[in-house]
mmCIF file of C-alpha atoms and ligand atoms in Angstrom:
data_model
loop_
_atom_site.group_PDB
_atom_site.id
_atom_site.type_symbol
_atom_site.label_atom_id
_atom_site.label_comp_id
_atom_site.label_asym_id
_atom_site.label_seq_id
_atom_site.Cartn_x
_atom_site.Cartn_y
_atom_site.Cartn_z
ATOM 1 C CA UNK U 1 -95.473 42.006 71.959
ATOM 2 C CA UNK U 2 -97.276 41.023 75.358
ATOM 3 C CA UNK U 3 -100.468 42.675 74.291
ATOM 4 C CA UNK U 4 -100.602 40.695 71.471
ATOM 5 C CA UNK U 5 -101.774 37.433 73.042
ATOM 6 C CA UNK U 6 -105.334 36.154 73.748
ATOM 7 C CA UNK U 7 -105.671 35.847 77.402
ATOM 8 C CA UNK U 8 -109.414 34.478 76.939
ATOM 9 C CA UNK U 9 -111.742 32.846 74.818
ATOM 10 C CA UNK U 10 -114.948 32.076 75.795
ATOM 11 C CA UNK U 11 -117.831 30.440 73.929
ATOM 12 C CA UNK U 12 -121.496 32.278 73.855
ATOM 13 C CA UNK U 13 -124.618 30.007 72.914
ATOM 14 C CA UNK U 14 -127.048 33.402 72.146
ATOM 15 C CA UNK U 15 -130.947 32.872 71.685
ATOM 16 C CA UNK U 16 -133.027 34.319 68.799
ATOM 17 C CA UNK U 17 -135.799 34.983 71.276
ATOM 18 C CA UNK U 18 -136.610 34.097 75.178
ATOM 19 C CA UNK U 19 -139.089 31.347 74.029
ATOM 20 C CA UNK U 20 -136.778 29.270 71.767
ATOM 21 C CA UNK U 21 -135.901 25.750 72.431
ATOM 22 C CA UNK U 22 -132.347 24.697 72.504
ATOM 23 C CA UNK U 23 -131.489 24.001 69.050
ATOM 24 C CA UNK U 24 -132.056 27.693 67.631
ATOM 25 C CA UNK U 25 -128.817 29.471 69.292
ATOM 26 C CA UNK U 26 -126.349 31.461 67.382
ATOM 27 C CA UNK U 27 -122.488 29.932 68.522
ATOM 28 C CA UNK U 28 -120.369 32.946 69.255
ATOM 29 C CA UNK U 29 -116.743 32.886 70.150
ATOM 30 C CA UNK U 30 -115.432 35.839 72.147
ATOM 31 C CA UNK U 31 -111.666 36.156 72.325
ATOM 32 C CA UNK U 32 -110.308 39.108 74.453
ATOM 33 C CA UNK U 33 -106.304 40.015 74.373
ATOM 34 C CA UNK U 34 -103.580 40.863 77.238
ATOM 35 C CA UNK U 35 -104.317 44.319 75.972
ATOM 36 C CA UNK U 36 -108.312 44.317 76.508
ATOM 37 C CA UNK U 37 -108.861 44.282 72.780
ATOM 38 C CA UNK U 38 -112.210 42.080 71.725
ATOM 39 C CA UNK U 39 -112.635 39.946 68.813
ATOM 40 C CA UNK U 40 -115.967 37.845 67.610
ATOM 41 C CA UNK U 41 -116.467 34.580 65.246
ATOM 42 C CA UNK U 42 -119.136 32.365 65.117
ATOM 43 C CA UNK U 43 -119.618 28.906 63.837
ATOM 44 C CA UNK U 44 -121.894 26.839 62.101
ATOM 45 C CA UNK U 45 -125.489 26.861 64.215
ATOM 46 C CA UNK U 46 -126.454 23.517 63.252
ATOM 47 C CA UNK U 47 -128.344 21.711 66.454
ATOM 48 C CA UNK U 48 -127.869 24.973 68.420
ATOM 49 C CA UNK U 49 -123.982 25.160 67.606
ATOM 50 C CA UNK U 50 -123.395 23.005 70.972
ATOM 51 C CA UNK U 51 -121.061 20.769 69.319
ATOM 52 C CA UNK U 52 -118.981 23.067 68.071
ATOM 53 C CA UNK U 53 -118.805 25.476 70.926
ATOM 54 C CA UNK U 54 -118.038 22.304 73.104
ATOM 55 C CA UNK U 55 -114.908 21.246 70.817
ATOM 56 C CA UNK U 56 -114.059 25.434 71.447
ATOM 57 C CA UNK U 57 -114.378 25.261 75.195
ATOM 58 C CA UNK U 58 -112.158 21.914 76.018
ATOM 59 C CA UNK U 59 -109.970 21.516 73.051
ATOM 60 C CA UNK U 60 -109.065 24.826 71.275
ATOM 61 C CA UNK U 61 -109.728 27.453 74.211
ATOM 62 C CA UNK U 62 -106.701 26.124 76.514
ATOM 63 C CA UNK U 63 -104.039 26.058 72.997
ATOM 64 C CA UNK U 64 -104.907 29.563 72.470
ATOM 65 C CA UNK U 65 -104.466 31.377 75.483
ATOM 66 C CA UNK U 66 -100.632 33.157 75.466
ATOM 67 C CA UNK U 67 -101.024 33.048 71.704
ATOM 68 C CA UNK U 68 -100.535 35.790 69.319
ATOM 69 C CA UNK U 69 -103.793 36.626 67.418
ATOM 70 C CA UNK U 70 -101.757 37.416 64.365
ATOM 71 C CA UNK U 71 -100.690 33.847 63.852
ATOM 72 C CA UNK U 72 -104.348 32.541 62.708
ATOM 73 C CA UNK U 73 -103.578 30.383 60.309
ATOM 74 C CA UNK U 74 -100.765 28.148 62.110
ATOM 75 C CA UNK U 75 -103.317 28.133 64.838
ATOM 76 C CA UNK U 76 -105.743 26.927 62.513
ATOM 77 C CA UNK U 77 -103.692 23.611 60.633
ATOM 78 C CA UNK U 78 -102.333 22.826 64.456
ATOM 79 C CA UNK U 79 -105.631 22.752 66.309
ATOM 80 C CA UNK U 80 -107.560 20.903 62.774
ATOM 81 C CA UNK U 81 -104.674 18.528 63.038
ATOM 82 C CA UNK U 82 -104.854 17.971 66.638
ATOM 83 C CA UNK U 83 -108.838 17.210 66.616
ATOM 84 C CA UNK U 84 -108.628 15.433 62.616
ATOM 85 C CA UNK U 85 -109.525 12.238 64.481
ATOM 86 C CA UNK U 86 -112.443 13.689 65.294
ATOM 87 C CA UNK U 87 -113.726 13.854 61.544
ATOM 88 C CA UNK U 88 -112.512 16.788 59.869
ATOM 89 C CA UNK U 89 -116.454 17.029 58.338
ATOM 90 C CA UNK U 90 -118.446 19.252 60.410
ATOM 91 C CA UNK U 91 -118.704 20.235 64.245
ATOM 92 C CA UNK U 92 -114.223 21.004 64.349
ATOM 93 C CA UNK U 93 -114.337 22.904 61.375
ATOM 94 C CA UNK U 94 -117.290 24.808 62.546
ATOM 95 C CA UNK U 95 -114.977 26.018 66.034
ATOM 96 C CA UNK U 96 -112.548 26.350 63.836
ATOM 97 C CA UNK U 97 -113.913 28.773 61.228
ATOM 98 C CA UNK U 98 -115.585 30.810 64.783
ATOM 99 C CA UNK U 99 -112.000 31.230 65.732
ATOM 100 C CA UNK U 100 -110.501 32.441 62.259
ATOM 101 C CA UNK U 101 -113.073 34.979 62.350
ATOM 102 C CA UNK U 102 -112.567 36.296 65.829
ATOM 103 C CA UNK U 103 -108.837 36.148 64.688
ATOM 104 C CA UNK U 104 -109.025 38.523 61.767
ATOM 105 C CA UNK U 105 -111.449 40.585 63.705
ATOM 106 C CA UNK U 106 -108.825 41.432 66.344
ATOM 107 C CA UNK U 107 -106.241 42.132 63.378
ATOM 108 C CA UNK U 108 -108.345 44.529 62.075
ATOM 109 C CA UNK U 109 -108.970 46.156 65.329
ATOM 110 C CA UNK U 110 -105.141 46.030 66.632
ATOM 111 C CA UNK U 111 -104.311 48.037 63.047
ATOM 112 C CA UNK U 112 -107.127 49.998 62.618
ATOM 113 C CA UNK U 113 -108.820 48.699 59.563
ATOM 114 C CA UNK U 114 -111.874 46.524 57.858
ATOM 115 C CA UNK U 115 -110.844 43.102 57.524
ATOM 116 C CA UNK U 116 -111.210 43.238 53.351
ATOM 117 C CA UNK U 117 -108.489 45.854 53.800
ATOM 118 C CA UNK U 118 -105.736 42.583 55.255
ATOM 119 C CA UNK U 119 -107.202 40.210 52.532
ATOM 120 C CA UNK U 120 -105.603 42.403 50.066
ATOM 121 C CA UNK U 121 -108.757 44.900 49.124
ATOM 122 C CA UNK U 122 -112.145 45.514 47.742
ATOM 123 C CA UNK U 123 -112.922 45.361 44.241
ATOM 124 C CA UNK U 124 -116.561 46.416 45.967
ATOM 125 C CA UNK U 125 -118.133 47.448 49.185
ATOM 126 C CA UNK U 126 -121.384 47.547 47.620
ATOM 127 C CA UNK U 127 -122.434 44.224 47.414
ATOM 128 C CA UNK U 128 -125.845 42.972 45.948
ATOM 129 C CA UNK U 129 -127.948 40.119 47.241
ATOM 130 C CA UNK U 130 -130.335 37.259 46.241
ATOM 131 C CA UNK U 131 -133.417 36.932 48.659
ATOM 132 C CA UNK U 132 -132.881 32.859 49.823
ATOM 133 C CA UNK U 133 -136.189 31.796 50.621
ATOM 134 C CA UNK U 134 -136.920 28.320 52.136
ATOM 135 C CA UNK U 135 -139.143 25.824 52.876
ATOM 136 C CA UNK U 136 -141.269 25.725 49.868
ATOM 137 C CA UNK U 137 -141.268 21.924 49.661
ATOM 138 C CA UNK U 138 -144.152 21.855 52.414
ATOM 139 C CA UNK U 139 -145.614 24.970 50.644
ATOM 140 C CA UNK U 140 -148.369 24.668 48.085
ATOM 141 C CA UNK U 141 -147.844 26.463 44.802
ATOM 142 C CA UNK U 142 -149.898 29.282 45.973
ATOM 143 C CA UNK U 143 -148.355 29.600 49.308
ATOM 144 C CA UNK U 144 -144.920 29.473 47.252
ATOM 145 C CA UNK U 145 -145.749 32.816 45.256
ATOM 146 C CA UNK U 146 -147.210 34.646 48.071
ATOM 147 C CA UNK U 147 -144.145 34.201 50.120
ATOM 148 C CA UNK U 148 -141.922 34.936 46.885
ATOM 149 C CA UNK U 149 -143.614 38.122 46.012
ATOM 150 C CA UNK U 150 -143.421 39.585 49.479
ATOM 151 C CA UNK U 151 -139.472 38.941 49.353
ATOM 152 C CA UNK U 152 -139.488 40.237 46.066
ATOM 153 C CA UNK U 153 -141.498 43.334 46.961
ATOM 154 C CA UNK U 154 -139.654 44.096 50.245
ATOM 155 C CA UNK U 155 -135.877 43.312 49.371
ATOM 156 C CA UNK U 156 -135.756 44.293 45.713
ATOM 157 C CA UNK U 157 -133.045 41.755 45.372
ATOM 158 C CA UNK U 158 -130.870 40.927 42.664
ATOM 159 C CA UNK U 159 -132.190 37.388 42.155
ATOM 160 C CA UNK U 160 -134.178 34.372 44.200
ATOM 161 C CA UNK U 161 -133.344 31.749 45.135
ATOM 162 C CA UNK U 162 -136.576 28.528 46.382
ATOM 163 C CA UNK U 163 -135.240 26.208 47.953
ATOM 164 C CA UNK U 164 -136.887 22.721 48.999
ATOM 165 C CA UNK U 165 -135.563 21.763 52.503
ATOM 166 C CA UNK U 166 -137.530 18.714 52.173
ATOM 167 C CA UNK U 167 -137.580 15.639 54.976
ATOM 168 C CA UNK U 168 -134.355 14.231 54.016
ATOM 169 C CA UNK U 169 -135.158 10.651 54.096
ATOM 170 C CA UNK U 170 -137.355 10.431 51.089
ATOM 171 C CA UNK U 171 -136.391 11.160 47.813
ATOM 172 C CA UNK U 172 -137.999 12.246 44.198
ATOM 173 C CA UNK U 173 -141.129 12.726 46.535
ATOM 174 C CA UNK U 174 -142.756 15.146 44.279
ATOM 175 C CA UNK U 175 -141.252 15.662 40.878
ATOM 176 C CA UNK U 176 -143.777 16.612 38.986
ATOM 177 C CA UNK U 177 -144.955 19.496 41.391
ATOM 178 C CA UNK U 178 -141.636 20.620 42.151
ATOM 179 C CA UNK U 179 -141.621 21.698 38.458
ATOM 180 C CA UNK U 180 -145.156 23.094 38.585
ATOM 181 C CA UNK U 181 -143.983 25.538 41.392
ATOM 182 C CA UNK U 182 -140.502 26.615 39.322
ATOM 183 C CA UNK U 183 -142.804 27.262 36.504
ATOM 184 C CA UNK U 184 -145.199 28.961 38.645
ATOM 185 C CA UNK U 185 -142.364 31.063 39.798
ATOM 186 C CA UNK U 186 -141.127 31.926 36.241
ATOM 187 C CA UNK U 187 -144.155 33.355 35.295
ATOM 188 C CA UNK U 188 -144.931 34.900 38.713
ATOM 189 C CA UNK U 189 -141.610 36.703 38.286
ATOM 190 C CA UNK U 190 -141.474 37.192 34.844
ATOM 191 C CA UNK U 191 -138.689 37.060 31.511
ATOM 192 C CA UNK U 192 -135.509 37.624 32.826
ATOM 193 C CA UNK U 193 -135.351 38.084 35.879
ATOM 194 C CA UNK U 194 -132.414 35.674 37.955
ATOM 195 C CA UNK U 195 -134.044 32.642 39.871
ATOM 196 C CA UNK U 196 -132.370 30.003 41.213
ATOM 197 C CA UNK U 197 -133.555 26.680 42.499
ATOM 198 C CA UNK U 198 -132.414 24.456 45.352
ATOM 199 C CA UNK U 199 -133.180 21.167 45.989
ATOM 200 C CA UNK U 200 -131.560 20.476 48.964
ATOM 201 C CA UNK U 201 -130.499 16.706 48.211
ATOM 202 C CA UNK U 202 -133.709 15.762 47.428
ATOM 203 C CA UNK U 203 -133.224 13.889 43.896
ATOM 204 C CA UNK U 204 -132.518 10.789 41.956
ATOM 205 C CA UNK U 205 -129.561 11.273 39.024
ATOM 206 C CA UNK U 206 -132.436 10.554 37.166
ATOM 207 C CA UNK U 207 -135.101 12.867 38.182
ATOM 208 C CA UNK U 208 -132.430 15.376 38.604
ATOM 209 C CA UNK U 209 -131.399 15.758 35.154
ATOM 210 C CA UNK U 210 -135.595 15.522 34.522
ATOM 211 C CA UNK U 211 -135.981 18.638 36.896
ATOM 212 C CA UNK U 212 -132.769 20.014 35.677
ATOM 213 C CA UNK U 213 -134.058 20.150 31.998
ATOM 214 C CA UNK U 214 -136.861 22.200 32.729
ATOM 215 C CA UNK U 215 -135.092 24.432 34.848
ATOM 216 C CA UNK U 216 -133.325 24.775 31.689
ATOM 217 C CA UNK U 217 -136.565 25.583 29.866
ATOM 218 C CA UNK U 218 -137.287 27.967 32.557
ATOM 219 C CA UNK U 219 -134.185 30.478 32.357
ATOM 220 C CA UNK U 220 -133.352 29.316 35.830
ATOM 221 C CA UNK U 221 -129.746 30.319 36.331
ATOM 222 C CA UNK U 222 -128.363 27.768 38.496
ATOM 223 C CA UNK U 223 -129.607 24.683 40.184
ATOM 224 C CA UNK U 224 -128.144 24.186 44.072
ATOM 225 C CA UNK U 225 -127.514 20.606 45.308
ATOM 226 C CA UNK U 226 -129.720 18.426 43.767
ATOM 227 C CA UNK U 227 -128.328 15.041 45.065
ATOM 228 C CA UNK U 228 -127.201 13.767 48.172
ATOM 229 C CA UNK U 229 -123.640 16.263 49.141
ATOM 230 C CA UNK U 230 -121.811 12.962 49.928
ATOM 231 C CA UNK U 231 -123.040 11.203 46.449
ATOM 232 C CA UNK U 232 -119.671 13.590 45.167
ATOM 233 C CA UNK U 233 -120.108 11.460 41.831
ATOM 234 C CA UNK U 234 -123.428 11.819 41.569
ATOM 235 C CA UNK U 235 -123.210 15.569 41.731
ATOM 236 C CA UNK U 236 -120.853 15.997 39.346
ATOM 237 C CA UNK U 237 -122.498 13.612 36.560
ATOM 238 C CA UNK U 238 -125.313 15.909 37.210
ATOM 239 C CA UNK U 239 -123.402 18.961 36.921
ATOM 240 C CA UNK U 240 -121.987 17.030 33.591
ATOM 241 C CA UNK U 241 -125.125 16.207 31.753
ATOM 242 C CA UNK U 242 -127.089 19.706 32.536
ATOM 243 C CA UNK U 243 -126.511 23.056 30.690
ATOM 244 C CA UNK U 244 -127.743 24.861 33.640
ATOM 245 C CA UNK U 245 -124.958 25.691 36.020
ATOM 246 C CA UNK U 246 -125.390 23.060 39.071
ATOM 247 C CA UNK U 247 -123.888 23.858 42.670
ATOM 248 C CA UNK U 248 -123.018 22.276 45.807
ATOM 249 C CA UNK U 249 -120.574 22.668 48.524
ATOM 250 C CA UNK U 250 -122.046 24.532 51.670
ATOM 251 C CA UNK U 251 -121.478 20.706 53.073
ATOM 252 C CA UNK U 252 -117.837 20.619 52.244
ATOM 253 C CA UNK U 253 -115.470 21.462 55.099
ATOM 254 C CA UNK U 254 -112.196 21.564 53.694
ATOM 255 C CA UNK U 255 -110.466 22.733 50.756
ATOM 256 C CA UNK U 256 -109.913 19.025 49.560
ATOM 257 C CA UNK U 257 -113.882 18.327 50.017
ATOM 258 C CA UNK U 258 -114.261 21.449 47.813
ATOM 259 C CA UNK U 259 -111.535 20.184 45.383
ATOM 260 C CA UNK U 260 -113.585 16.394 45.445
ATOM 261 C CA UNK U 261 -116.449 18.632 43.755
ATOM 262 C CA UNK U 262 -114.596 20.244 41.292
ATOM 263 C CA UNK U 263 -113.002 17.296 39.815
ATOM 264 C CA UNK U 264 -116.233 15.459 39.539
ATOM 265 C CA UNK U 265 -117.454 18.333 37.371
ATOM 266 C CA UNK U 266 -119.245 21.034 39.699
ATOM 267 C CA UNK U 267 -118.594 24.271 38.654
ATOM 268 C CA UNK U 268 -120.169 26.646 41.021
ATOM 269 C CA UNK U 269 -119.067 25.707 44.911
ATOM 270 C CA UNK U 270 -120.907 27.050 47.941
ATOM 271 C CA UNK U 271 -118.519 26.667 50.898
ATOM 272 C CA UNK U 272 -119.466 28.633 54.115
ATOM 273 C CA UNK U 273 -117.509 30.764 56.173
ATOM 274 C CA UNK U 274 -119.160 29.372 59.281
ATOM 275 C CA UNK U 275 -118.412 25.689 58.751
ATOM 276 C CA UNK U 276 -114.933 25.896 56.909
ATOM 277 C CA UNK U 277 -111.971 27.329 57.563
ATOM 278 C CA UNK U 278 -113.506 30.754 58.454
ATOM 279 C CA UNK U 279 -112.083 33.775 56.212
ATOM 280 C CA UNK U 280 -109.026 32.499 55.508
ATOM 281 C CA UNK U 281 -110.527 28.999 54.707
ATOM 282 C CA UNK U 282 -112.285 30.832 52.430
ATOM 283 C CA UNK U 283 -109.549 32.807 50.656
ATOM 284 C CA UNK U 284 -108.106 29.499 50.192
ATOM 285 C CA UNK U 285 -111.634 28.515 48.033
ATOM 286 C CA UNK U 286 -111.061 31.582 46.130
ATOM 287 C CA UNK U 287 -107.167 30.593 44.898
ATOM 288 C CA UNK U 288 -108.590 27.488 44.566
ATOM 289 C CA UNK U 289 -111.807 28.319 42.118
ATOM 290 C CA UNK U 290 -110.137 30.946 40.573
ATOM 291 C CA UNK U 291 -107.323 28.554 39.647
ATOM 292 C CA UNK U 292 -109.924 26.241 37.942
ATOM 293 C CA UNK U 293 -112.082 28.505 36.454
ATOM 294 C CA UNK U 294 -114.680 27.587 39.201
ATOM 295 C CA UNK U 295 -117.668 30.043 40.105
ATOM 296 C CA UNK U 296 -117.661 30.857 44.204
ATOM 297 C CA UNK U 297 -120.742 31.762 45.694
ATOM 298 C CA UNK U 298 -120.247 30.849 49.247
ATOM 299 C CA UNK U 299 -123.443 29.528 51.523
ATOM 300 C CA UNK U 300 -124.508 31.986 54.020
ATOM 301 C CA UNK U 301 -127.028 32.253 56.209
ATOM 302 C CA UNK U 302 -126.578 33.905 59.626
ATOM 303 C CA UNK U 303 -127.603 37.206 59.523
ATOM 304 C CA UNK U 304 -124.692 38.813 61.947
ATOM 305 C CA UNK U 305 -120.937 37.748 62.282
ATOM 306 C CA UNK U 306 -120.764 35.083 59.711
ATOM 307 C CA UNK U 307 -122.464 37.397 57.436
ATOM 308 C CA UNK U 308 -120.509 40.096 57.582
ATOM 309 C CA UNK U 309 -117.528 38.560 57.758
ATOM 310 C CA UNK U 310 -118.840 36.446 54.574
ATOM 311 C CA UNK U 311 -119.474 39.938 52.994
ATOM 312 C CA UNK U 312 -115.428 41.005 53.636
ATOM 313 C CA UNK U 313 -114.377 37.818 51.601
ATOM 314 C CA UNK U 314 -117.020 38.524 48.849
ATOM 315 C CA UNK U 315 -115.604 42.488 48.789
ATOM 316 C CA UNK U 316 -112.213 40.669 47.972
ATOM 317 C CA UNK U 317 -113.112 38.421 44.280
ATOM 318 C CA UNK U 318 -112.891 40.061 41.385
ATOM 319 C CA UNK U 319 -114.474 37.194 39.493
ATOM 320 C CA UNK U 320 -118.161 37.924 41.241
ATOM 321 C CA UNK U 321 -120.507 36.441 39.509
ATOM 322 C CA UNK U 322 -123.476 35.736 41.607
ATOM 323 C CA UNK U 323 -124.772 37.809 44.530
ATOM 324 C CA UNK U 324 -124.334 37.177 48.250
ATOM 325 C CA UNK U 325 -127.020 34.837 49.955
ATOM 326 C CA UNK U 326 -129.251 37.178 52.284
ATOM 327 C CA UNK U 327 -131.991 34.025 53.797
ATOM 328 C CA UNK U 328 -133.033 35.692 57.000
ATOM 329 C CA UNK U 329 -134.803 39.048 56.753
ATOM 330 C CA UNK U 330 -136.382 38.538 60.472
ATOM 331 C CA UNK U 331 -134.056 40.945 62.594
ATOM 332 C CA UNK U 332 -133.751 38.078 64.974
ATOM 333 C CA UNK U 333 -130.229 38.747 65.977
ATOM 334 C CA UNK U 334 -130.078 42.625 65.640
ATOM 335 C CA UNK U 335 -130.326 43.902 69.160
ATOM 336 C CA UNK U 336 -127.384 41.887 69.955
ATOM 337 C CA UNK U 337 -125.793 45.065 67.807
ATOM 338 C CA UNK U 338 -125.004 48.429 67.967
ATOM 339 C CA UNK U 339 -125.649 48.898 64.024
ATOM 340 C CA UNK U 340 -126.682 45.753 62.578
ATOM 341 C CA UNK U 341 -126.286 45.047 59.185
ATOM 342 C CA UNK U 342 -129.520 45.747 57.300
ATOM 343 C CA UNK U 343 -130.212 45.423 53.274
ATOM 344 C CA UNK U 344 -130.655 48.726 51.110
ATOM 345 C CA UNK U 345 -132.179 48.383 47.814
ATOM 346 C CA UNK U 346 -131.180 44.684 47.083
ATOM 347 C CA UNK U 347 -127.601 45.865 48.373
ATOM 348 C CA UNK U 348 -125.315 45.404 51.913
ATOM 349 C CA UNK U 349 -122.505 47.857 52.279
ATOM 350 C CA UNK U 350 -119.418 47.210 53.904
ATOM 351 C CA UNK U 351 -118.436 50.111 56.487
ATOM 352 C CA UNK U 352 -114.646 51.259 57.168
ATOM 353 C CA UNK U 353 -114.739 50.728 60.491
ATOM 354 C CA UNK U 354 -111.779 48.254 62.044
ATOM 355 C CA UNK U 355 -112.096 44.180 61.868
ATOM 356 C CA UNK U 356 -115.431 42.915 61.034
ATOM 357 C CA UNK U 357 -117.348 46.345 61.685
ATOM 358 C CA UNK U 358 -120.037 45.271 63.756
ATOM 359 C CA UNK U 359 -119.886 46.289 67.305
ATOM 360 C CA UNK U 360 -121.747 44.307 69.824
ATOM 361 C CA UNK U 361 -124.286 45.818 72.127
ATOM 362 C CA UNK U 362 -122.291 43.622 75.602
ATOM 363 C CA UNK U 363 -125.835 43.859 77.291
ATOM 364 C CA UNK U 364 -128.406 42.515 75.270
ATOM 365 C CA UNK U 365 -126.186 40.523 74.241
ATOM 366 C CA UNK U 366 -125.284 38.912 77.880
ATOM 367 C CA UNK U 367 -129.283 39.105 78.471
ATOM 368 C CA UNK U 368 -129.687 36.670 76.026
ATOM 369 C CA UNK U 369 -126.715 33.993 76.830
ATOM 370 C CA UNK U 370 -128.074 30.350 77.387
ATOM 371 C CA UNK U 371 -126.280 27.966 79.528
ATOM 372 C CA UNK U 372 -124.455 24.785 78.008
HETATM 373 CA CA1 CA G 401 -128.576 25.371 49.801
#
């Protein structure tokens, strides 16, 4: 049994490239056992990941160490319940979720198999993708489509998703030409073919159902936060008075904040594997959508650990019914890998190889640490 323990877990803040300022870090944990084997997670990289990788280093690292890997999930309630105090909502959940995932990577590498093998098996390895494509709120409708076809052209995806990520503060700021650009989508893409359109928290009830109804007009097949994530009523009378599916949850950190959504009336929730609970937070949101007839499409977009280990959970519903989020086509993190993870014809595969699958090149990877 000796072997079995974690004898260290350490916290890496990795840069994209040498020139980046401190908020654009991926938040790695590394957690090594008695017997030498290595496990990785990451968390949430939201302001650099700092806060989360701080809550690793002096308040989960020192409970773990003599611990058996295998028992991730007591781990998990007695370290949330240790730092609840803290606000369950964000930064803890994020170190939490980095150290599920290092967790089940070590299981899978201490027996030998992929990680959707221990959740119970994979009704797919083959899973497709929607090309996520952002910041088209500062983009004029022109701009929009060029970007759009390019994504469309290079990733052949299975749908797209626009999404806003407007300046926060201000609100209904420009109704009329959001609309213009989903339009100018529709047509750019064509009949049929599966858009989706995210506001990012942007709208009024009011001009939410307005944008909402034209979405409707459009085909548009779901419609991703459109008011404020903590406005949980407000979301859900939207989600009530629209046809169109509407969505929300990649700013829900627990399986009650995911639960809050549902009862209001959401019926598509977006939890992510970096900021909640990890993989087996997220097999939780499973049981729990399945249970109310409740679409998952978890919110993912780092392009390494959370993503693959995203992709295990996906391999594991049989209810499927969007594809995975794939938002960052830049390679920025792949020579931190052996084999990164790259899309084939609108598709990521899922390898056999133990744990996560993903095998990190040590080097470039310790070339590219930044200091706390
Ligand atoms: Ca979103």
């Amino acid at each position: 049994m000796s072997g079995l323990v974690i004898k260290t877990v350490e916290t890496l803040r990795v840069k994209w490239r040498p020139e980046d300022p401190p908020g654009l870090r991926s938040a790695f944990v590394r957690v090594i056992t008695e017997d030498g084997l290595t496990g990785y997670g990451e968390a949430s990289p939201m302001l650099g990941g700092e806060h989360s990788l701080g809550i690793v280093d002096r308040d989960l690292a020192p409970e773990l160490i003599g611990e058996d890997f295998h028992d991730n999930a007591v781990l998990y309630d007695r370290l949330l319940h240790k730092c609840v105090k803290l606000g369950p909502e964000g930064a803890v959940t994020g170190a939490l979720a980095a150290i599920d995932i290092a967790l089940w990577d070590l299981k899978g590498k201490a027996l030998g198999l992929p990680v959707y093998k221990l959740l119970g098996g994979a009704w797919r390895t083959r899973i497709p993708f929607y090309s996520s494509i952002g910041g088209n709120a500062r983009r004029t409708v022109d701009e929009t489509l060029r970007v759009v076809e390019a994504r469309l052209r290079a990733e052949n995806p299975a749908a797209i998703k626009i999404r806003w990520d407007g300046d926060r503060t201000t609100q209904d700021a420009d109704v009329a030409g959001d609309i213009a650009k989903a339009k100018a989508v529709r047509k750019l893409v064509g009949g049929d073919f599966p858009l989706a359109f995210d506001a990012n928290n942007l709208y009024s009830v009011g001009s939410a159902v307005r944008v909402g109804r034209a979405l409707e007009d459009l085909g548009y097949i779901w419609f991703e936060e459109p008011v404020q994530h903590y406005d949980i009523q407000g979301m859900g009378e939207v989600a009530r008075k629209l046809d169109i599916t509407v969505s929300a949850g990649e700013q829900s950190y627990t399986t009650q904040a995911v639960l809050d959504l549902i009862r209001a009336g959401v019926r598509m929730v977006q939890p992510d594997i970096v900021k909640m609970g990890g993989i087996t937070g997220l097999m939780k949101c499973a049981a729990l959508c399945q249970a109310h007839g409740v679409e998952l499409v978890p919110h993912q977009t780092q392009p390494t650990l959370g993503h693959m280990a995203n992709l295990h959970v996906l391999a594991t519903i049989m209810h499927m019914t969007k594809p995975a989020e794939y938002a960052d086509p830049s390679g920025r993190m792949d020579g931190g890998f052996v084999e990164p993870l790259r899309p084939e014809d609108g598709h990521f595969t899922l390898r056999e190889a133990a744990g996560l699958g993903l095998e990190v090149n040590a080097a470039e990877l310790e070339g590219r640490l930044a200091r706390p």
